[in-house]
Amino acid sequence: MASIDSLDPDTSFKHWIASDLRFFREREERSLSQLGQVMGSSRHTVSNIEHARDGWNMNEDQAARLDAYLRLNGHFQRLVRYARTAHDPDWFAEYADHEARALVIRTYRLSLIPGLFQTPEYARALITASRMVEDAEAAVDNRMKRQEVLARKNPPLVWVLLDENVLHRPIGGVQVMRDQLARLRDAAESQHVTIRVVPQLAGFYLGLEGSFNSLTMETGELVFIEAPGGGRLIQGSTEIRDFGVRWDRIGASALPWDASRDLIAKAMEQLDDHLAKVHP
């Protein structure tokens, strides 16, 4: 939770919106409840947006109402539009909160095993090698906690598309990768999980442009696009439909689930053979 004093509008669109919302509310000498009436929202919503709390973002309707009331010539509407297309290092925390409540999770991965199915050893190898995290064990624990969504009473349906190269990149060494593939194989046997692999022979396909996740929530859809140092969370825009089409086109290049399962098993066998030669 961000305090008012900790907001940095120079580095975050979310903080910029929060800071300006409070500035204009105080300038007009309006209470949280009064501005909530203007925005068509509750006092609670206005407070959460002003504090840039995770899961609370100004939407286009609220922005339009504010701009009309304050005569700002589209100021908040522009901020909301740019916030949806901007890179923000803080938005993955918000994505993880949505993921824990998702009804359907779709994840496409070009280069790594999805976090929801990583073993602690695989995750530790990734996090340690990146040299971007001060407390690697805490980061591993956080990643493992994300996987609790798969064990909840009504788990989400999880659809996974993987580039085949993910299966052959020995992160953490041969044994770690072999155990990771076993985890992936077991996950594929779950009735809530479908894993399909895009084979190397597919040649060019849209997935080569980068990984992304999409979530189906009770309130709608959202997409998270990863990038070095952060990413971009897309909510409530026509871009959501574009990524739906992208998902379908990537899926058209993927193998059926049973052939994908066999490909994972084959990759495991290759690692088993390598281990047998090293430790006869």
mmCIF file of C-alpha atoms in Angstrom:
data_model
loop_
_atom_site.group_PDB
_atom_site.id
_atom_site.type_symbol
_atom_site.label_atom_id
_atom_site.label_comp_id
_atom_site.label_asym_id
_atom_site.label_seq_id
_atom_site.Cartn_x
_atom_site.Cartn_y
_atom_site.Cartn_z
ATOM 1 C CA MET A 1 0.000 0.000 0.000
ATOM 2 C CA ALA A 2 1.437 3.358 -0.998
ATOM 3 C CA SER A 3 1.249 6.356 1.329
ATOM 4 C CA ILE A 4 0.514 9.777 -0.111
ATOM 5 C CA ASP A 5 4.055 10.929 0.703
ATOM 6 C CA SER A 6 5.623 7.959 -1.103
ATOM 7 C CA LEU A 7 3.916 8.596 -4.448
ATOM 8 C CA ASP A 8 6.328 9.371 -7.279
ATOM 9 C CA PRO A 9 4.373 10.786 -10.243
ATOM 10 C CA ASP A 10 7.613 11.278 -12.200
ATOM 11 C CA THR A 11 8.187 7.533 -12.556
ATOM 12 C CA SER A 12 4.705 5.960 -12.573
ATOM 13 C CA PHE A 13 1.502 6.793 -14.442
ATOM 14 C CA LYS A 14 -0.466 5.161 -11.618
ATOM 15 C CA HIS A 15 1.166 7.528 -9.125
ATOM 16 C CA TRP A 16 0.681 10.489 -11.478
ATOM 17 C CA ILE A 17 -3.060 9.826 -11.642
ATOM 18 C CA ALA A 18 -3.208 9.393 -7.865
ATOM 19 C CA SER A 19 -1.285 12.616 -7.219
ATOM 20 C CA ASP A 20 -3.357 14.703 -9.644
ATOM 21 C CA LEU A 21 -6.612 13.297 -8.324
ATOM 22 C CA ARG A 22 -5.758 14.424 -4.812
ATOM 23 C CA PHE A 23 -4.439 17.797 -6.044
ATOM 24 C CA PHE A 24 -7.641 18.666 -7.898
ATOM 25 C CA ARG A 25 -9.880 17.334 -5.121
ATOM 26 C CA GLU A 26 -8.165 19.517 -2.543
ATOM 27 C CA ARG A 27 -8.090 22.496 -4.909
ATOM 28 C CA GLU A 28 -11.860 22.238 -5.311
ATOM 29 C CA GLU A 29 -12.229 21.650 -1.561
ATOM 30 C CA ARG A 30 -14.175 18.450 -2.098
ATOM 31 C CA SER A 31 -14.333 15.457 0.230
ATOM 32 C CA LEU A 32 -13.683 11.896 -0.895
ATOM 33 C CA SER A 33 -17.438 11.272 -0.883
ATOM 34 C CA GLN A 34 -18.214 14.406 -2.884
ATOM 35 C CA LEU A 35 -15.650 13.586 -5.562
ATOM 36 C CA GLY A 36 -16.902 10.020 -5.557
ATOM 37 C CA GLN A 37 -20.333 11.324 -6.541
ATOM 38 C CA VAL A 38 -18.727 13.200 -9.436
ATOM 39 C CA MET A 39 -16.883 10.059 -10.579
ATOM 40 C CA GLY A 40 -19.857 7.763 -10.085
ATOM 41 C CA SER A 41 -17.852 5.897 -7.443
ATOM 42 C CA SER A 42 -17.695 5.377 -3.701
ATOM 43 C CA ARG A 43 -15.565 7.268 -1.184
ATOM 44 C CA HIS A 44 -13.588 4.041 -0.753
ATOM 45 C CA THR A 45 -12.749 3.907 -4.476
ATOM 46 C CA VAL A 46 -11.513 7.513 -4.584
ATOM 47 C CA SER A 47 -9.293 6.903 -1.550
ATOM 48 C CA ASN A 48 -7.780 3.762 -3.055
ATOM 49 C CA ILE A 49 -7.033 5.494 -6.368
ATOM 50 C CA GLU A 50 -5.445 8.445 -4.526
ATOM 51 C CA HIS A 51 -3.156 6.038 -2.674
ATOM 52 C CA ALA A 52 -2.290 4.080 -5.877
ATOM 53 C CA ARG A 53 -3.272 0.851 -4.158
ATOM 54 C CA ASP A 54 -2.887 -2.429 -6.041
ATOM 55 C CA GLY A 55 -6.023 -3.455 -7.886
ATOM 56 C CA TRP A 56 -7.469 0.068 -8.031
ATOM 57 C CA ASN A 57 -7.126 1.935 -11.316
ATOM 58 C CA MET A 58 -9.121 4.836 -12.664
ATOM 59 C CA ASN A 59 -11.268 3.782 -15.604
ATOM 60 C CA GLU A 60 -12.269 5.747 -18.698
ATOM 61 C CA ASP A 61 -15.734 6.607 -17.433
ATOM 62 C CA GLN A 62 -14.394 7.992 -14.145
ATOM 63 C CA ALA A 63 -11.780 9.978 -16.039
ATOM 64 C CA ALA A 64 -14.370 11.464 -18.414
ATOM 65 C CA ARG A 65 -16.606 12.522 -15.520
ATOM 66 C CA LEU A 66 -13.666 14.207 -13.767
ATOM 67 C CA ASP A 67 -12.545 16.027 -16.901
ATOM 68 C CA ALA A 68 -16.059 17.333 -17.509
ATOM 69 C CA TYR A 69 -16.571 18.442 -13.918
ATOM 70 C CA LEU A 70 -13.127 20.081 -13.577
ATOM 71 C CA ARG A 71 -13.046 21.370 -17.179
ATOM 72 C CA LEU A 72 -9.649 19.773 -17.773
ATOM 73 C CA ASN A 73 -9.880 19.247 -21.545
ATOM 74 C CA GLY A 74 -9.362 15.486 -21.372
ATOM 75 C CA HIS A 75 -6.463 15.501 -18.872
ATOM 76 C CA PHE A 76 -7.428 12.400 -16.875
ATOM 77 C CA GLN A 77 -8.672 10.572 -19.964
ATOM 78 C CA ARG A 78 -5.257 10.975 -21.594
ATOM 79 C CA LEU A 79 -3.494 9.818 -18.430
ATOM 80 C CA VAL A 80 -5.652 6.691 -18.276
ATOM 81 C CA ARG A 81 -4.990 5.882 -21.952
ATOM 82 C CA TYR A 82 -1.239 6.335 -21.608
ATOM 83 C CA ALA A 83 -1.148 4.366 -18.348
ATOM 84 C CA ARG A 84 -2.596 1.390 -20.196
ATOM 85 C CA THR A 85 0.193 1.404 -22.770
ATOM 86 C CA ALA A 86 3.126 2.336 -20.514
ATOM 87 C CA HIS A 87 5.801 0.113 -19.014
ATOM 88 C CA ASP A 88 5.442 0.038 -15.216
ATOM 89 C CA PRO A 89 7.783 -1.931 -12.900
ATOM 90 C CA ASP A 90 5.120 -2.112 -10.182
ATOM 91 C CA TRP A 91 2.257 -3.651 -12.121
ATOM 92 C CA PHE A 92 3.254 -7.318 -11.820
ATOM 93 C CA ALA A 93 2.252 -7.222 -8.153
ATOM 94 C CA GLU A 94 -1.193 -6.132 -9.281
ATOM 95 C CA TYR A 95 -1.261 -8.879 -11.928
ATOM 96 C CA ALA A 96 -0.411 -11.514 -9.288
ATOM 97 C CA ASP A 97 -3.335 -10.330 -7.177
ATOM 98 C CA HIS A 98 -5.678 -10.762 -10.160
ATOM 99 C CA GLU A 99 -4.133 -14.140 -11.019
ATOM 100 C CA ALA A 100 -4.965 -15.499 -7.557
ATOM 101 C CA ARG A 101 -8.671 -14.807 -8.262
ATOM 102 C CA ALA A 102 -8.811 -15.700 -11.959
ATOM 103 C CA LEU A 103 -11.380 -18.039 -13.459
ATOM 104 C CA VAL A 104 -9.232 -18.823 -16.505
ATOM 105 C CA ILE A 105 -5.483 -18.332 -16.964
ATOM 106 C CA ARG A 106 -3.872 -18.402 -20.385
ATOM 107 C CA THR A 107 -0.102 -18.175 -20.563
ATOM 108 C CA TYR A 108 2.179 -18.258 -23.594
ATOM 109 C CA ARG A 109 5.904 -18.688 -22.978
ATOM 110 C CA LEU A 110 8.626 -18.251 -25.566
ATOM 111 C CA SER A 111 11.723 -18.970 -23.484
ATOM 112 C CA LEU A 112 10.953 -20.178 -19.934
ATOM 113 C CA ILE A 113 8.659 -22.527 -18.025
ATOM 114 C CA PRO A 114 5.620 -20.588 -16.702
ATOM 115 C CA GLY A 115 6.022 -19.462 -13.087
ATOM 116 C CA LEU A 116 2.896 -21.394 -12.042
ATOM 117 C CA PHE A 117 4.674 -24.675 -12.861
ATOM 118 C CA GLN A 118 8.284 -23.949 -11.925
ATOM 119 C CA THR A 119 10.008 -26.126 -9.344
ATOM 120 C CA PRO A 120 11.829 -24.297 -6.529
ATOM 121 C CA GLU A 121 15.171 -25.374 -7.994
ATOM 122 C CA TYR A 122 14.347 -24.108 -11.479
ATOM 123 C CA ALA A 123 13.028 -20.824 -10.085
ATOM 124 C CA ARG A 124 16.090 -20.426 -7.863
ATOM 125 C CA ALA A 125 18.420 -20.969 -10.829
ATOM 126 C CA LEU A 126 16.599 -18.294 -12.833
ATOM 127 C CA ILE A 127 16.452 -15.759 -10.025
ATOM 128 C CA THR A 128 20.070 -16.280 -8.957
ATOM 129 C CA ALA A 129 21.407 -16.054 -12.499
ATOM 130 C CA SER A 130 19.556 -12.789 -13.133
ATOM 131 C CA ARG A 131 21.473 -11.043 -10.311
ATOM 132 C CA MET A 132 18.562 -8.578 -10.096
ATOM 133 C CA VAL A 133 17.158 -9.673 -6.719
ATOM 134 C CA GLU A 134 18.755 -9.056 -3.324
ATOM 135 C CA ASP A 135 16.930 -11.855 -1.467
ATOM 136 C CA ALA A 136 16.745 -14.792 -3.869
ATOM 137 C CA GLU A 137 15.102 -17.153 -1.371
ATOM 138 C CA ALA A 138 12.311 -14.679 -0.636
ATOM 139 C CA ALA A 139 11.733 -14.314 -4.386
ATOM 140 C CA VAL A 140 11.566 -18.114 -4.761
ATOM 141 C CA ASP A 141 9.080 -18.331 -1.871
ATOM 142 C CA ASN A 142 6.898 -15.658 -3.492
ATOM 143 C CA ARG A 143 6.896 -17.554 -6.769
ATOM 144 C CA MET A 144 5.910 -20.772 -5.030
ATOM 145 C CA LYS A 145 3.071 -18.955 -3.216
ATOM 146 C CA ARG A 146 1.669 -17.937 -6.602
ATOM 147 C CA GLN A 147 1.180 -21.637 -7.319
ATOM 148 C CA GLU A 148 -1.312 -21.925 -4.450
ATOM 149 C CA VAL A 149 -3.983 -20.785 -6.923
ATOM 150 C CA LEU A 150 -3.759 -24.263 -8.505
ATOM 151 C CA ALA A 151 -4.650 -25.934 -5.197
ATOM 152 C CA ARG A 152 -7.600 -23.761 -4.202
ATOM 153 C CA LYS A 153 -11.074 -25.283 -3.829
ATOM 154 C CA ASN A 154 -12.190 -24.188 -7.310
ATOM 155 C CA PRO A 155 -8.954 -23.852 -9.287
ATOM 156 C CA PRO A 156 -8.871 -21.870 -12.504
ATOM 157 C CA LEU A 157 -8.727 -23.497 -15.896
ATOM 158 C CA VAL A 158 -5.131 -23.068 -17.069
ATOM 159 C CA TRP A 159 -4.210 -23.103 -20.749
ATOM 160 C CA VAL A 160 -0.512 -23.097 -21.591
ATOM 161 C CA LEU A 161 1.241 -22.644 -24.923
ATOM 162 C CA LEU A 162 5.017 -23.252 -24.958
ATOM 163 C CA ASP A 163 7.682 -22.863 -27.578
ATOM 164 C CA GLU A 164 9.495 -26.212 -27.904
ATOM 165 C CA ASN A 165 12.849 -24.572 -27.197
ATOM 166 C CA VAL A 166 11.699 -24.094 -23.586
ATOM 167 C CA LEU A 167 11.944 -27.875 -23.145
ATOM 168 C CA HIS A 168 15.568 -28.009 -24.276
ATOM 169 C CA ARG A 169 17.052 -25.073 -22.344
ATOM 170 C CA PRO A 170 18.722 -26.729 -19.282
ATOM 171 C CA ILE A 171 18.157 -24.003 -16.698
ATOM 172 C CA GLY A 172 20.001 -24.949 -13.513
ATOM 173 C CA GLY A 173 21.673 -27.980 -15.081
ATOM 174 C CA VAL A 174 20.524 -31.318 -16.447
ATOM 175 C CA GLN A 175 19.056 -32.753 -13.222
ATOM 176 C CA VAL A 176 17.157 -29.585 -12.352
ATOM 177 C CA MET A 177 15.749 -29.415 -15.868
ATOM 178 C CA ARG A 178 14.810 -33.087 -15.856
ATOM 179 C CA ASP A 179 12.878 -32.621 -12.597
ATOM 180 C CA GLN A 180 11.270 -29.486 -14.030
ATOM 181 C CA LEU A 181 10.012 -31.358 -17.071
ATOM 182 C CA ALA A 182 8.619 -34.055 -14.773
ATOM 183 C CA ARG A 183 6.690 -31.326 -12.931
ATOM 184 C CA LEU A 184 5.400 -30.016 -16.257
ATOM 185 C CA ARG A 185 4.364 -33.519 -17.361
ATOM 186 C CA ASP A 186 2.491 -34.106 -14.109
ATOM 187 C CA ALA A 187 0.744 -30.741 -14.412
ATOM 188 C CA ALA A 188 -0.405 -31.687 -17.905
ATOM 189 C CA GLU A 189 -2.263 -34.657 -16.397
ATOM 190 C CA SER A 190 -4.445 -32.373 -14.262
ATOM 191 C CA GLN A 191 -8.037 -31.972 -15.428
ATOM 192 C CA HIS A 192 -7.726 -28.199 -14.957
ATOM 193 C CA VAL A 193 -4.536 -27.776 -17.002
ATOM 194 C CA THR A 194 -3.941 -28.068 -20.751
ATOM 195 C CA ILE A 195 -0.384 -27.736 -22.058
ATOM 196 C CA ARG A 196 0.395 -27.553 -25.757
ATOM 197 C CA VAL A 197 3.769 -27.101 -27.429
ATOM 198 C CA VAL A 198 4.605 -25.198 -30.605
ATOM 199 C CA PRO A 199 7.197 -27.407 -32.363
ATOM 200 C CA GLN A 200 10.431 -26.048 -33.787
ATOM 201 C CA LEU A 201 9.266 -27.169 -37.236
ATOM 202 C CA ALA A 202 6.485 -24.574 -37.085
ATOM 203 C CA GLY A 203 8.947 -21.974 -38.334
ATOM 204 C CA PHE A 204 7.787 -18.390 -37.858
ATOM 205 C CA TYR A 205 4.631 -17.802 -35.826
ATOM 206 C CA LEU A 206 3.309 -14.826 -33.835
ATOM 207 C CA GLY A 207 4.602 -16.157 -30.526
ATOM 208 C CA LEU A 208 8.170 -15.354 -31.542
ATOM 209 C CA GLU A 209 7.341 -11.716 -30.811
ATOM 210 C CA GLY A 210 7.157 -12.338 -27.045
ATOM 211 C CA SER A 211 5.457 -13.949 -24.052
ATOM 212 C CA PHE A 212 2.217 -12.816 -22.428
ATOM 213 C CA ASN A 213 -0.464 -13.896 -19.954
ATOM 214 C CA SER A 214 -4.201 -13.286 -20.104
ATOM 215 C CA LEU A 215 -6.751 -13.708 -17.320
ATOM 216 C CA THR A 216 -10.502 -14.119 -17.328
ATOM 217 C CA MET A 217 -12.006 -12.571 -14.196
ATOM 218 C CA GLU A 218 -15.604 -12.299 -13.037
ATOM 219 C CA THR A 219 -15.403 -8.625 -14.034
ATOM 220 C CA GLY A 220 -13.718 -9.021 -17.430
ATOM 221 C CA GLU A 221 -10.409 -9.758 -19.134
ATOM 222 C CA LEU A 222 -6.864 -8.477 -18.698
ATOM 223 C CA VAL A 223 -3.482 -9.129 -20.299
ATOM 224 C CA PHE A 224 0.023 -8.831 -18.870
ATOM 225 C CA ILE A 225 2.991 -8.370 -21.208
ATOM 226 C CA GLU A 226 6.374 -8.974 -19.642
ATOM 227 C CA ALA A 227 9.424 -6.819 -20.326
ATOM 228 C CA PRO A 228 12.868 -6.399 -18.729
ATOM 229 C CA GLY A 229 12.389 -4.713 -15.364
ATOM 230 C CA GLY A 230 8.597 -4.810 -15.380
ATOM 231 C CA GLY A 231 5.860 -5.037 -17.939
ATOM 232 C CA ARG A 232 2.488 -3.711 -19.013
ATOM 233 C CA LEU A 233 -0.948 -4.585 -17.686
ATOM 234 C CA ILE A 234 -3.798 -4.100 -20.172
ATOM 235 C CA GLN A 235 -7.359 -3.771 -18.918
ATOM 236 C CA GLY A 236 -10.627 -2.831 -20.558
ATOM 237 C CA SER A 237 -9.411 -1.878 -24.032
ATOM 238 C CA THR A 238 -9.653 -3.108 -27.608
ATOM 239 C CA GLU A 239 -6.093 -4.436 -27.190
ATOM 240 C CA ILE A 240 -7.578 -7.281 -25.146
ATOM 241 C CA ARG A 241 -9.335 -8.545 -28.276
ATOM 242 C CA ASP A 242 -6.114 -8.282 -30.271
ATOM 243 C CA PHE A 243 -4.362 -10.567 -27.796
ATOM 244 C CA GLY A 244 -7.265 -12.990 -27.975
ATOM 245 C CA VAL A 245 -6.655 -13.259 -31.709
ATOM 246 C CA ARG A 246 -2.911 -13.588 -31.096
ATOM 247 C CA TRP A 247 -3.536 -16.465 -28.666
ATOM 248 C CA ASP A 248 -5.699 -18.279 -31.209
ATOM 249 C CA ARG A 249 -3.119 -17.864 -33.967
ATOM 250 C CA ILE A 250 -0.305 -19.170 -31.754
ATOM 251 C CA GLY A 251 -2.517 -22.071 -30.766
ATOM 252 C CA ALA A 252 -3.072 -22.888 -34.430
ATOM 253 C CA SER A 253 0.673 -23.609 -34.682
ATOM 254 C CA ALA A 254 0.760 -25.796 -31.541
ATOM 255 C CA LEU A 255 0.538 -29.579 -31.324
ATOM 256 C CA PRO A 256 -2.504 -31.263 -29.735
ATOM 257 C CA TRP A 257 -2.221 -31.902 -25.990
ATOM 258 C CA ASP A 258 -1.363 -35.609 -26.335
ATOM 259 C CA ALA A 259 1.392 -34.996 -28.895
ATOM 260 C CA SER A 260 2.673 -32.166 -26.682
ATOM 261 C CA ARG A 261 2.766 -34.517 -23.685
ATOM 262 C CA ASP A 262 4.783 -36.999 -25.764
ATOM 263 C CA LEU A 263 7.214 -34.233 -26.742
ATOM 264 C CA ILE A 264 7.763 -33.384 -23.053
ATOM 265 C CA ALA A 265 8.355 -37.083 -22.306
ATOM 266 C CA LYS A 266 10.867 -37.292 -25.172
ATOM 267 C CA ALA A 267 12.782 -34.292 -23.820
ATOM 268 C CA MET A 268 12.880 -35.999 -20.410
ATOM 269 C CA GLU A 269 14.244 -39.184 -21.980
ATOM 270 C CA GLN A 270 17.055 -37.225 -23.620
ATOM 271 C CA LEU A 271 18.025 -35.778 -20.242
ATOM 272 C CA ASP A 272 17.799 -39.230 -18.644
ATOM 273 C CA ASP A 273 20.202 -40.561 -21.284
ATOM 274 C CA HIS A 274 22.612 -37.700 -20.567
ATOM 275 C CA LEU A 275 22.475 -38.372 -16.824
ATOM 276 C CA ALA A 276 23.073 -42.088 -17.400
ATOM 277 C CA LYS A 277 26.243 -41.321 -19.364
ATOM 278 C CA VAL A 278 27.541 -38.949 -16.714
ATOM 279 C CA HIS A 279 26.602 -41.240 -13.802
ATOM 280 C CA PRO A 280 26.696 -44.772 -15.227
#
